[in-house]
mmCIF file of C-alpha atoms in Angstrom:
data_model
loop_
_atom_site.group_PDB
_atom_site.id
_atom_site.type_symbol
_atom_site.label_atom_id
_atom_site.label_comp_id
_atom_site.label_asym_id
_atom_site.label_seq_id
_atom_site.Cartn_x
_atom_site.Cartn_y
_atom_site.Cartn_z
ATOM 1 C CA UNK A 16 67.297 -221.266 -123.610
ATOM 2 C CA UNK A 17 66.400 -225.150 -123.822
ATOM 3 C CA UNK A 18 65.174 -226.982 -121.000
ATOM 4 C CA UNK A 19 67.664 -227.773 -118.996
ATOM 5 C CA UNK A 20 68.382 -231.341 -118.330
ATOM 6 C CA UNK A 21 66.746 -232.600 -114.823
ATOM 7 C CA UNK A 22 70.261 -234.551 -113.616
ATOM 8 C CA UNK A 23 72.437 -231.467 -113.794
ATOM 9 C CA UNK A 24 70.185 -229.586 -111.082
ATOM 10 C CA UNK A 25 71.159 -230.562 -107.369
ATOM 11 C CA UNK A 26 68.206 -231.898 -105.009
ATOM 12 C CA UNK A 27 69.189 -229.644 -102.318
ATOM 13 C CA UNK A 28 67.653 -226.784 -101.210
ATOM 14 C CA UNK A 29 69.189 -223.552 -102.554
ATOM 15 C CA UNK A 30 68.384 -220.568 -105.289
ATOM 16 C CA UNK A 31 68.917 -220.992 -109.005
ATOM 17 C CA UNK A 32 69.899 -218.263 -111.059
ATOM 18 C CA UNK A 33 68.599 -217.087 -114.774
ATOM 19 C CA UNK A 34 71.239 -215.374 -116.674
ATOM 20 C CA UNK A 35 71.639 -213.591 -119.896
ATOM 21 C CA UNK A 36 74.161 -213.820 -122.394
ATOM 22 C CA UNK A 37 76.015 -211.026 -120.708
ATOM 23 C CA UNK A 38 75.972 -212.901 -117.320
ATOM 24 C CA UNK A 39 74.007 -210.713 -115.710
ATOM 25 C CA UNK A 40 71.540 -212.493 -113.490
ATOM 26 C CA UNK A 41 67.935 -211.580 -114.651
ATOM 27 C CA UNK A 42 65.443 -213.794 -112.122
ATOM 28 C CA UNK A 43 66.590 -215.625 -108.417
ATOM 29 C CA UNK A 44 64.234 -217.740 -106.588
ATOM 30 C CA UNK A 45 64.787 -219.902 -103.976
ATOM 31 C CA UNK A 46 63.518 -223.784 -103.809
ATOM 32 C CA UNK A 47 62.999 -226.630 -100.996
ATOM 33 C CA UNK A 48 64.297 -229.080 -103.518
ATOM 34 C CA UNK A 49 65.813 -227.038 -106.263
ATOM 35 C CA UNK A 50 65.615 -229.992 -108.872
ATOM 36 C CA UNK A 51 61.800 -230.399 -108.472
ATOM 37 C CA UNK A 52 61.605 -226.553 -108.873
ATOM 38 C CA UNK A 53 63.333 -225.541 -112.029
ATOM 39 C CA UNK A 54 61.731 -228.020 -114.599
ATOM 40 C CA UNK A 55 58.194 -225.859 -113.962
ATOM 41 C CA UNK A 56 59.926 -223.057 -115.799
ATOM 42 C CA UNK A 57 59.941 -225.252 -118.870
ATOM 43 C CA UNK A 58 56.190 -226.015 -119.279
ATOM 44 C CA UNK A 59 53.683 -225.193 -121.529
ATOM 45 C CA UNK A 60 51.448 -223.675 -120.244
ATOM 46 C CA UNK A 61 53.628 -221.278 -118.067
ATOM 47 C CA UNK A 62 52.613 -217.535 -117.941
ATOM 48 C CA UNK A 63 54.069 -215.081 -120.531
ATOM 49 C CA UNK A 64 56.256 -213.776 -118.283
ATOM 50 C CA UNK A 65 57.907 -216.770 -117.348
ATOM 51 C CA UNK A 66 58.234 -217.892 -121.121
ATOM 52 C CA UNK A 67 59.882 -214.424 -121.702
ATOM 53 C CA UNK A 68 62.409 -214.688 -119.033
ATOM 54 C CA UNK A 69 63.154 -218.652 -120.758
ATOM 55 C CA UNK A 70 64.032 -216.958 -123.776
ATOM 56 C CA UNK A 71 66.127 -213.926 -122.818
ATOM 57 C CA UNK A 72 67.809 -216.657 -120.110
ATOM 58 C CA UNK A 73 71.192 -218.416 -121.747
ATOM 59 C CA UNK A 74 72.050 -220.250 -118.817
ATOM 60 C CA UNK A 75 71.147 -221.263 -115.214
ATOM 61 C CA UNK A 76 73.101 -221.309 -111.996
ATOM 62 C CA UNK A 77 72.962 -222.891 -108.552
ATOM 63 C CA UNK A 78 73.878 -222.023 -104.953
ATOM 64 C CA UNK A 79 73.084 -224.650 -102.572
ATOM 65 C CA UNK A 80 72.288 -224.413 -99.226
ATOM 66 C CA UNK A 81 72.043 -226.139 -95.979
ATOM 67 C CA UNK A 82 67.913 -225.554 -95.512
ATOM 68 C CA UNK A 83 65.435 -223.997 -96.752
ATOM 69 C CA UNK A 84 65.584 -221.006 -93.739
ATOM 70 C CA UNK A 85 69.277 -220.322 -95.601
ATOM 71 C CA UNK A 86 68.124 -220.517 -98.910
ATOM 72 C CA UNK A 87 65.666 -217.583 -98.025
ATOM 73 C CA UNK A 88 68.027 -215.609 -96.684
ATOM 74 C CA UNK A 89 70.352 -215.843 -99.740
ATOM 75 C CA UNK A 90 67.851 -214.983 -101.884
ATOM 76 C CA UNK A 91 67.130 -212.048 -99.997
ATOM 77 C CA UNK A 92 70.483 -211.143 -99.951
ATOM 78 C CA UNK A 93 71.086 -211.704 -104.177
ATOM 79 C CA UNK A 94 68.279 -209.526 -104.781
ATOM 80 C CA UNK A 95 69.109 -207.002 -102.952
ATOM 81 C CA UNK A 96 72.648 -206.774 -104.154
ATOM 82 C CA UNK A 97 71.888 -207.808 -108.053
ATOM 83 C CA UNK A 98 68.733 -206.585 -108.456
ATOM 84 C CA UNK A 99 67.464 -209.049 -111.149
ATOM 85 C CA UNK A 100 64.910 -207.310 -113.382
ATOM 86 C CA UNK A 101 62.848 -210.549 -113.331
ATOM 87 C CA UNK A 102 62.157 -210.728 -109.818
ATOM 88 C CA UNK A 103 59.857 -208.452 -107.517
ATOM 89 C CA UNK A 104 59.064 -204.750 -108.391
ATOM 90 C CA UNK A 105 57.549 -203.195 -105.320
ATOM 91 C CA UNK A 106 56.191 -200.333 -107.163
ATOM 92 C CA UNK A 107 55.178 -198.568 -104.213
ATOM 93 C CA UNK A 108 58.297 -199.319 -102.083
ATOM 94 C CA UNK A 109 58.729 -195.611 -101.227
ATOM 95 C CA UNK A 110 60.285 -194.274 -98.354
ATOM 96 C CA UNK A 111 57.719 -194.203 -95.318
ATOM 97 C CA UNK A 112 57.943 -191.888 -92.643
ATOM 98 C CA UNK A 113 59.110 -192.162 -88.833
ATOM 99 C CA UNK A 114 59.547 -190.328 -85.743
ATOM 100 C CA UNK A 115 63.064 -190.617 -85.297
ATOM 101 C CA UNK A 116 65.067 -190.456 -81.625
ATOM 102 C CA UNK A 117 69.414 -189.918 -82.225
ATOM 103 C CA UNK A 118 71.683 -191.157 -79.999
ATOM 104 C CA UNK A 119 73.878 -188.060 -79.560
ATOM 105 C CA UNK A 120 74.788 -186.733 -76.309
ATOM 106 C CA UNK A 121 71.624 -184.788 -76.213
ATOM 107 C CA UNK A 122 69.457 -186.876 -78.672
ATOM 108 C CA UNK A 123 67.448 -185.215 -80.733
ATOM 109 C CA UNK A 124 63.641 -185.858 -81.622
ATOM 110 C CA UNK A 125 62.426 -185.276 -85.652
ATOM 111 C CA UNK A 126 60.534 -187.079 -88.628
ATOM 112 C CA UNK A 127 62.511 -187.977 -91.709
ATOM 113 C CA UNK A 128 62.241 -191.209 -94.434
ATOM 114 C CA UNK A 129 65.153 -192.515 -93.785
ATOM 115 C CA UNK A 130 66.441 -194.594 -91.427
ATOM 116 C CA UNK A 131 69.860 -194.714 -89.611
ATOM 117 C CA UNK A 132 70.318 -198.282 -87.357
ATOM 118 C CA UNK A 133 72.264 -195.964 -85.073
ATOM 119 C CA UNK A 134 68.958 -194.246 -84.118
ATOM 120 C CA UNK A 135 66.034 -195.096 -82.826
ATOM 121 C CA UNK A 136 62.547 -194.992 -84.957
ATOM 122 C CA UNK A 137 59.331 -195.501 -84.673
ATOM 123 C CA UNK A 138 56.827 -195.979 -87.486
ATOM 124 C CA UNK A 139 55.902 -196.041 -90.325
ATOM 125 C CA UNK A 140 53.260 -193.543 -90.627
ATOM 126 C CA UNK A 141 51.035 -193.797 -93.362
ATOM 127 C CA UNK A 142 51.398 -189.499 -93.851
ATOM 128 C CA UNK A 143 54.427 -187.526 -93.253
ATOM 129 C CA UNK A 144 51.831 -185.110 -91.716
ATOM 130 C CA UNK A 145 50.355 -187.416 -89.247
ATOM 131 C CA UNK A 146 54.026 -187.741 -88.004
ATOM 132 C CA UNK A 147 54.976 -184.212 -88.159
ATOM 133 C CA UNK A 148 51.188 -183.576 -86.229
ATOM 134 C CA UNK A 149 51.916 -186.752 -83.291
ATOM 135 C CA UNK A 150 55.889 -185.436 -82.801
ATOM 136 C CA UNK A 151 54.307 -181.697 -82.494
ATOM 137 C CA UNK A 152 51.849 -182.775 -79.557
ATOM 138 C CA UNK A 153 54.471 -184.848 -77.992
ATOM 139 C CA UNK A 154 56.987 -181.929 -77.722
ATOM 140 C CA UNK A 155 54.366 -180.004 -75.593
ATOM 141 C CA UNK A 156 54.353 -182.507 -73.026
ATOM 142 C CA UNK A 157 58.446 -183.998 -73.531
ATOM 143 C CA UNK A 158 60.180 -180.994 -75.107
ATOM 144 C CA UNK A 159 63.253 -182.673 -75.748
ATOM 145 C CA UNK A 160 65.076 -180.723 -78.719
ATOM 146 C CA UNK A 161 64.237 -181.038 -82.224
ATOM 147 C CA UNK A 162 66.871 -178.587 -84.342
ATOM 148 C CA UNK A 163 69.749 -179.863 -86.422
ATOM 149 C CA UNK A 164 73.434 -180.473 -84.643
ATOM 150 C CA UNK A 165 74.585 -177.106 -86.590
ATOM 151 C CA UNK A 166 71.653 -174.804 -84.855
ATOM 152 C CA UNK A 167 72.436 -176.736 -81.067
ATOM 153 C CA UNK A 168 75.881 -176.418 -81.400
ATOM 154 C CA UNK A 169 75.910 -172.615 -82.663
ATOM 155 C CA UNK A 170 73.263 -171.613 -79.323
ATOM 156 C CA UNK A 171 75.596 -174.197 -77.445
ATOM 157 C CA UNK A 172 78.422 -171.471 -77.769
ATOM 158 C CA UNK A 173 76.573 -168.562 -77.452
ATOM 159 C CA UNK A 174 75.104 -169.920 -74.793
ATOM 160 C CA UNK A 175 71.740 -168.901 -75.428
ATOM 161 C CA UNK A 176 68.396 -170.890 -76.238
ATOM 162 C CA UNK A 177 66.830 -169.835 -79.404
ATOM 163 C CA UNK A 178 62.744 -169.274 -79.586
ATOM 164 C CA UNK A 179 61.383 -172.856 -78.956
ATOM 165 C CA UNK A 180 62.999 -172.627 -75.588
ATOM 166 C CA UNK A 181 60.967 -169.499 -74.910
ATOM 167 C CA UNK A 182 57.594 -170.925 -75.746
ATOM 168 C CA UNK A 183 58.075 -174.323 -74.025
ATOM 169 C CA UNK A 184 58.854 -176.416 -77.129
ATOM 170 C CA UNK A 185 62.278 -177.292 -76.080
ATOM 171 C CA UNK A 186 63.689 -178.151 -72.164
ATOM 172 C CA UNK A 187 67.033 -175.799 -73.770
ATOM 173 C CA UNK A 188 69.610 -178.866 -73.417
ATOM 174 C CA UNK A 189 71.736 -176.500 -75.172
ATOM 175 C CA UNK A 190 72.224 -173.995 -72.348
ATOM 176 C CA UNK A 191 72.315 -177.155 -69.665
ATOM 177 C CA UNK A 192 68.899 -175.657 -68.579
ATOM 178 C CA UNK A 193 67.160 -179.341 -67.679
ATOM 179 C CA UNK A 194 69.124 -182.242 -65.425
ATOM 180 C CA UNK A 195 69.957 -185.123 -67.338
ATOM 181 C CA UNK A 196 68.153 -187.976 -66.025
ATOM 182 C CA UNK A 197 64.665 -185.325 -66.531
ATOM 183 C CA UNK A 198 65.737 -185.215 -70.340
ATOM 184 C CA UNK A 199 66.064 -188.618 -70.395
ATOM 185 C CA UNK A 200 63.115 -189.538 -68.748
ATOM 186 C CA UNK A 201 61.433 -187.203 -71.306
ATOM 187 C CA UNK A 202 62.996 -189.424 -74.558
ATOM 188 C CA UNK A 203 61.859 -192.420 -72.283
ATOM 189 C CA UNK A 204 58.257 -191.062 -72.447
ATOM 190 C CA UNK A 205 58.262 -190.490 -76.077
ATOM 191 C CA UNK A 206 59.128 -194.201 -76.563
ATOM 192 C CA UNK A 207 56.912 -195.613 -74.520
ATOM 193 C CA UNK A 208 54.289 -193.110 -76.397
ATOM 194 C CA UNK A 209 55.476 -194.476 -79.889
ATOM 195 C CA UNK A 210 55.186 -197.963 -78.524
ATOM 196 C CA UNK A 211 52.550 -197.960 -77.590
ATOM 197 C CA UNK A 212 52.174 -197.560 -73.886
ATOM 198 C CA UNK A 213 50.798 -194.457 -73.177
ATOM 199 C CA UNK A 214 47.728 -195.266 -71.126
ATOM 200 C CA UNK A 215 50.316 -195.415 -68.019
ATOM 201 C CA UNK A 216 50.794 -191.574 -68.686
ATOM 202 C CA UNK A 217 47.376 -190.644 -69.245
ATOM 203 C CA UNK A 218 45.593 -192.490 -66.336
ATOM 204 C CA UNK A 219 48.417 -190.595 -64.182
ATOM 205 C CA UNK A 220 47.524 -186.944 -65.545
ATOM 206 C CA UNK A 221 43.975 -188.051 -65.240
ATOM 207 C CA UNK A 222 44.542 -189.018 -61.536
ATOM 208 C CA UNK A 223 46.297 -185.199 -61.017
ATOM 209 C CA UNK A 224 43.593 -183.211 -62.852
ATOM 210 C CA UNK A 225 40.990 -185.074 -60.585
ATOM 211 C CA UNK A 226 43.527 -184.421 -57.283
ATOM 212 C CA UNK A 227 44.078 -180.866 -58.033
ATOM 213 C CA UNK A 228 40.782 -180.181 -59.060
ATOM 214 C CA UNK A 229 39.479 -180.946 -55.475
ATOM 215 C CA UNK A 230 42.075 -179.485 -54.019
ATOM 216 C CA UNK A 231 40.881 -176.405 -55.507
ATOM 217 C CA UNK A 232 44.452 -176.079 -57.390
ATOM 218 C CA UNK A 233 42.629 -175.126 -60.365
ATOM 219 C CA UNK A 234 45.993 -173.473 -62.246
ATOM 220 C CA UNK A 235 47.855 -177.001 -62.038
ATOM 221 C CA UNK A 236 44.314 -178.841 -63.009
ATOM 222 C CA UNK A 237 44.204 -176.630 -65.891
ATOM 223 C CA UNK A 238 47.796 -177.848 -67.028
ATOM 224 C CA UNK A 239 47.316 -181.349 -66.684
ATOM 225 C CA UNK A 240 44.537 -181.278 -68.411
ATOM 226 C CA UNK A 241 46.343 -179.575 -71.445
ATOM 227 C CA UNK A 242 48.435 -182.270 -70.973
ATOM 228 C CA UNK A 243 46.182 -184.757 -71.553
ATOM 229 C CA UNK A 244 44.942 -183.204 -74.500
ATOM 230 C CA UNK A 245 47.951 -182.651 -76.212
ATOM 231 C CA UNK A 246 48.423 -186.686 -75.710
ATOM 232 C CA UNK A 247 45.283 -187.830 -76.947
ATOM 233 C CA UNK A 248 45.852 -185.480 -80.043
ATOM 234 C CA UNK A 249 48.672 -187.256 -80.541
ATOM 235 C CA UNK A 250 47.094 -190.600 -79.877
ATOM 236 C CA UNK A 251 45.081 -189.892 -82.764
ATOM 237 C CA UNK A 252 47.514 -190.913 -85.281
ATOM 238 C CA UNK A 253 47.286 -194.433 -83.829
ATOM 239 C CA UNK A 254 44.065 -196.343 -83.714
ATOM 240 C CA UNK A 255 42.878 -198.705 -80.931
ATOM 241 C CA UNK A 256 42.808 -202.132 -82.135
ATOM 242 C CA UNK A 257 42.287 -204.840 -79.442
ATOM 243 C CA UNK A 258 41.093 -204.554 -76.251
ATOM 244 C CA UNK A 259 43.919 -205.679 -74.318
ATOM 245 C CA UNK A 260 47.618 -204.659 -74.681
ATOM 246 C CA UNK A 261 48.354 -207.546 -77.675
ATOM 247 C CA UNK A 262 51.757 -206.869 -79.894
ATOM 248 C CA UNK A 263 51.376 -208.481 -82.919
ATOM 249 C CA UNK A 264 51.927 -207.804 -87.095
ATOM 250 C CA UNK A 265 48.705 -208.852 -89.061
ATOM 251 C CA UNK A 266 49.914 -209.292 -92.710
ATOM 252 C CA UNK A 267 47.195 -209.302 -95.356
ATOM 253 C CA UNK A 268 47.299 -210.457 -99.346
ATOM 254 C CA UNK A 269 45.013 -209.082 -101.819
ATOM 255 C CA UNK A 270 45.795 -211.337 -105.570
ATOM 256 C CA UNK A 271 44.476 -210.414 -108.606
ATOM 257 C CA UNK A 272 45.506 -211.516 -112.156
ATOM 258 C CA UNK A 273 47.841 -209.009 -112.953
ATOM 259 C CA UNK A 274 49.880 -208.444 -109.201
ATOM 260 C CA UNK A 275 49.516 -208.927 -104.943
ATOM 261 C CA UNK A 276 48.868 -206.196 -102.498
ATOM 262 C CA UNK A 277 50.584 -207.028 -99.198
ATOM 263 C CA UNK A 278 49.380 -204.400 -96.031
ATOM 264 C CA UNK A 279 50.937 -205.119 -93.160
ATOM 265 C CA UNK A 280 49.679 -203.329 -89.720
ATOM 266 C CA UNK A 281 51.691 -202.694 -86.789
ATOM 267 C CA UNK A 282 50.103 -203.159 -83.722
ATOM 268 C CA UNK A 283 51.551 -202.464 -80.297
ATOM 269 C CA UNK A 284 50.000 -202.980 -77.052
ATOM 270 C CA UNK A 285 46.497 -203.059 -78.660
ATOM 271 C CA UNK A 286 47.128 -199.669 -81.063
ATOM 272 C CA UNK A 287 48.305 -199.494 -84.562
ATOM 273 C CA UNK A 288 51.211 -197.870 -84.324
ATOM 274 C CA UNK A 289 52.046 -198.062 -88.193
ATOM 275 C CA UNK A 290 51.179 -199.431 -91.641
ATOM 276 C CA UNK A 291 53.163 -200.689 -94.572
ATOM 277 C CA UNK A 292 51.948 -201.712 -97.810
ATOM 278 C CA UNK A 293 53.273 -202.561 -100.817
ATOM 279 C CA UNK A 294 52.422 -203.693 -104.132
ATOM 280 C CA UNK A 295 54.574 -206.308 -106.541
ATOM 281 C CA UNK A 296 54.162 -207.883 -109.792
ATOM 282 C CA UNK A 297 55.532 -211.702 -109.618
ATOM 283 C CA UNK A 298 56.352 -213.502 -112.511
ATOM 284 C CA UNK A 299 53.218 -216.376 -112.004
ATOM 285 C CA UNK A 300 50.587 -214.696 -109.794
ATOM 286 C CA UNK A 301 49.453 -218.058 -108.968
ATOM 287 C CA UNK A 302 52.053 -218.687 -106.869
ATOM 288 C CA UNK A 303 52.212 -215.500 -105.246
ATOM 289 C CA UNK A 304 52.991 -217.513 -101.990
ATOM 290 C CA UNK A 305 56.753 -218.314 -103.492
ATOM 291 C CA UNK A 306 57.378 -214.497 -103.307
ATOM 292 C CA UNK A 307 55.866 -213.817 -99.878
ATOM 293 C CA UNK A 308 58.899 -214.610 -97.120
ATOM 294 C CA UNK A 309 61.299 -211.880 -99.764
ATOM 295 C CA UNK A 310 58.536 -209.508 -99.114
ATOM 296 C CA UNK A 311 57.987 -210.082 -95.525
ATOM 297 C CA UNK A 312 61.814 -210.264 -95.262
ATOM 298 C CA UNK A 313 61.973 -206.386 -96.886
ATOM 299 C CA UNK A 314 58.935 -205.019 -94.480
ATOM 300 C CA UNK A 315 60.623 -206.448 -91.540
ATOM 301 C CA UNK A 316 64.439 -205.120 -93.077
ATOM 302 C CA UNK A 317 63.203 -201.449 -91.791
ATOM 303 C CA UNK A 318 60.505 -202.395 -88.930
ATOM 304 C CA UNK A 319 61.426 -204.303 -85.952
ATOM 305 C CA UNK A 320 58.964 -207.055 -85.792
ATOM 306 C CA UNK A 321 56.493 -208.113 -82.596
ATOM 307 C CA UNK A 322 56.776 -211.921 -81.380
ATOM 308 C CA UNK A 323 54.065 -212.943 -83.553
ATOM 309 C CA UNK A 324 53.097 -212.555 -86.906
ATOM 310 C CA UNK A 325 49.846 -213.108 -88.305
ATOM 311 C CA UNK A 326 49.343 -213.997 -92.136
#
């Protein structure tokens, strides 16, 4: 397309639109001042990729906004619903693992990639198999129920736990074999546990070993201290970060000429508790920067964010 002509673009913020000659958008961005943004499409010396998308654009469109903060967010939203094939690839933007918590009546504790709001979830794990391993440890210490709401509903009307039940894997919810406010008290564990406060837990079993031990109960020693292993082995998944009990997301950027590497830790009350990273090919590499609030706004879409963010 020719360059546009600098009066017909507003000076608010907003996004601007590249379309084809079908009408189908093919590049959003979002701009502070959206006429002081545009013209750079136009120059010379503009990447290869930005003088391709020029010539397969026929026309350009504008939504204003309010502020820059809304402009962001309507970005977000137009890519997400359009899907421009200009904009961001996140080539790696797979599905990432988490230890997942339902809300039913008798919630239910398992690892899956997806993620319903209704629930709650914890992650993401770099492996499904570090997941699978940290949930497995848990349930020996919190054996709330793991099966599917077909196999607790089916033992709920025979009335009759199935095997986990009989090896200690599962408190047997579905035969009303625990007290409610112990199963919940369980789930409560396995959140704190997955947010990173289990030192409360251990330092407890640590302070019954040592009681039992010198009260010559040896038996209940010998449990607590299974206990305590089973937690650490789980606590292996998650890697001590800080030295006090800081929450905070450290984002880092990794540019070369071709596309950006954004990793973004987790970290919970001094543990990483999960990693995300993703990889994107912008349309200018140099200004990698324009593209970074969309990606931060898609990491943060499926992981609830601490109070501080580090960049």
């Amino acid at each position: 397309m020719d360059k546009i002509k600098t009066n017909e673009i507003p000076e608010n913020p907003g996004i601007y639109i590249f379309k084809d000659k079908y009408n189908d958008p093919l590049y959003v961005g979002k701009a502070k001042n959206l006429r002081k943004r545009v013209p750079s499409y136009f120059r010379e010396n503009s990447t290869w990729k930005i003088k391709r998308l020029t010539s397969e654009a026929t026309q350009i469109s504008f939504v204003t906004s309010k502020n820059e903060a809304d402009a962001l967010l309507a970005e977000y939203s137009f890519i997400q619903q359009y899907k421009p094939k200009y904009n961001v690839r996140l080539k790696d933007d797979k599905s990432y693992p988490y230890v997942t918590l339902t809300n039913d009546d008798w919630p239910r504790a398992y690892v899956s990639r997806k993620i319903n709001s209704n629930n709650i979830n914890f992650g993401p794990f770099p492996f499904i198999g570090a997941a699978r391993r940290s949930l497995d440890h848990l349930i020996n210490i919190f054996p709330v129920r793991t099966c599917t709401k077909n196999v607790f509903e089916r033992h709920q009307k025979l009335n009759k736990p199935c095997l986990l039940y009989d090896i200690k894997k599962c408190a047997g919810p579905c035969i009303d074999a625990v007290p409610r406010n112990e199963y919940k008290e369980m789930l409560n564990n396995i959140e704190n546990f997955y947010s990173g406060k289990s030192d409360v837990y251990v330092n407890d079993k640590v302070s019954d070993m040592k009681k039992y031990s010198s009260n010559q109960e040896y038996e209940k020693a010998n449990e607590a201290k299974k206990l305590i292993e089973h937690l650490e082995n789980a606590r292996s998944t998650q890697t001590l970060m800080v030295s006090n009990s800081k929450s905070v997301d450290v984002i880092g950027i990794d540019v070369s000429n071709l596309d950006v590497v954004i990793s973004c830790l987790l970290i919970r009350n001094g543990r990483i508790i999960g990693e995300v990273k993703k990889t994107f090919e912008p349309i200018d590499t140099k200004k990698h920067d324009e593209y970074l609030p969309q990606i931060i706004l898609s990491i943060f879409s499926e992981n609830q964010p601490s109070e501080e963010i580090l960049v």
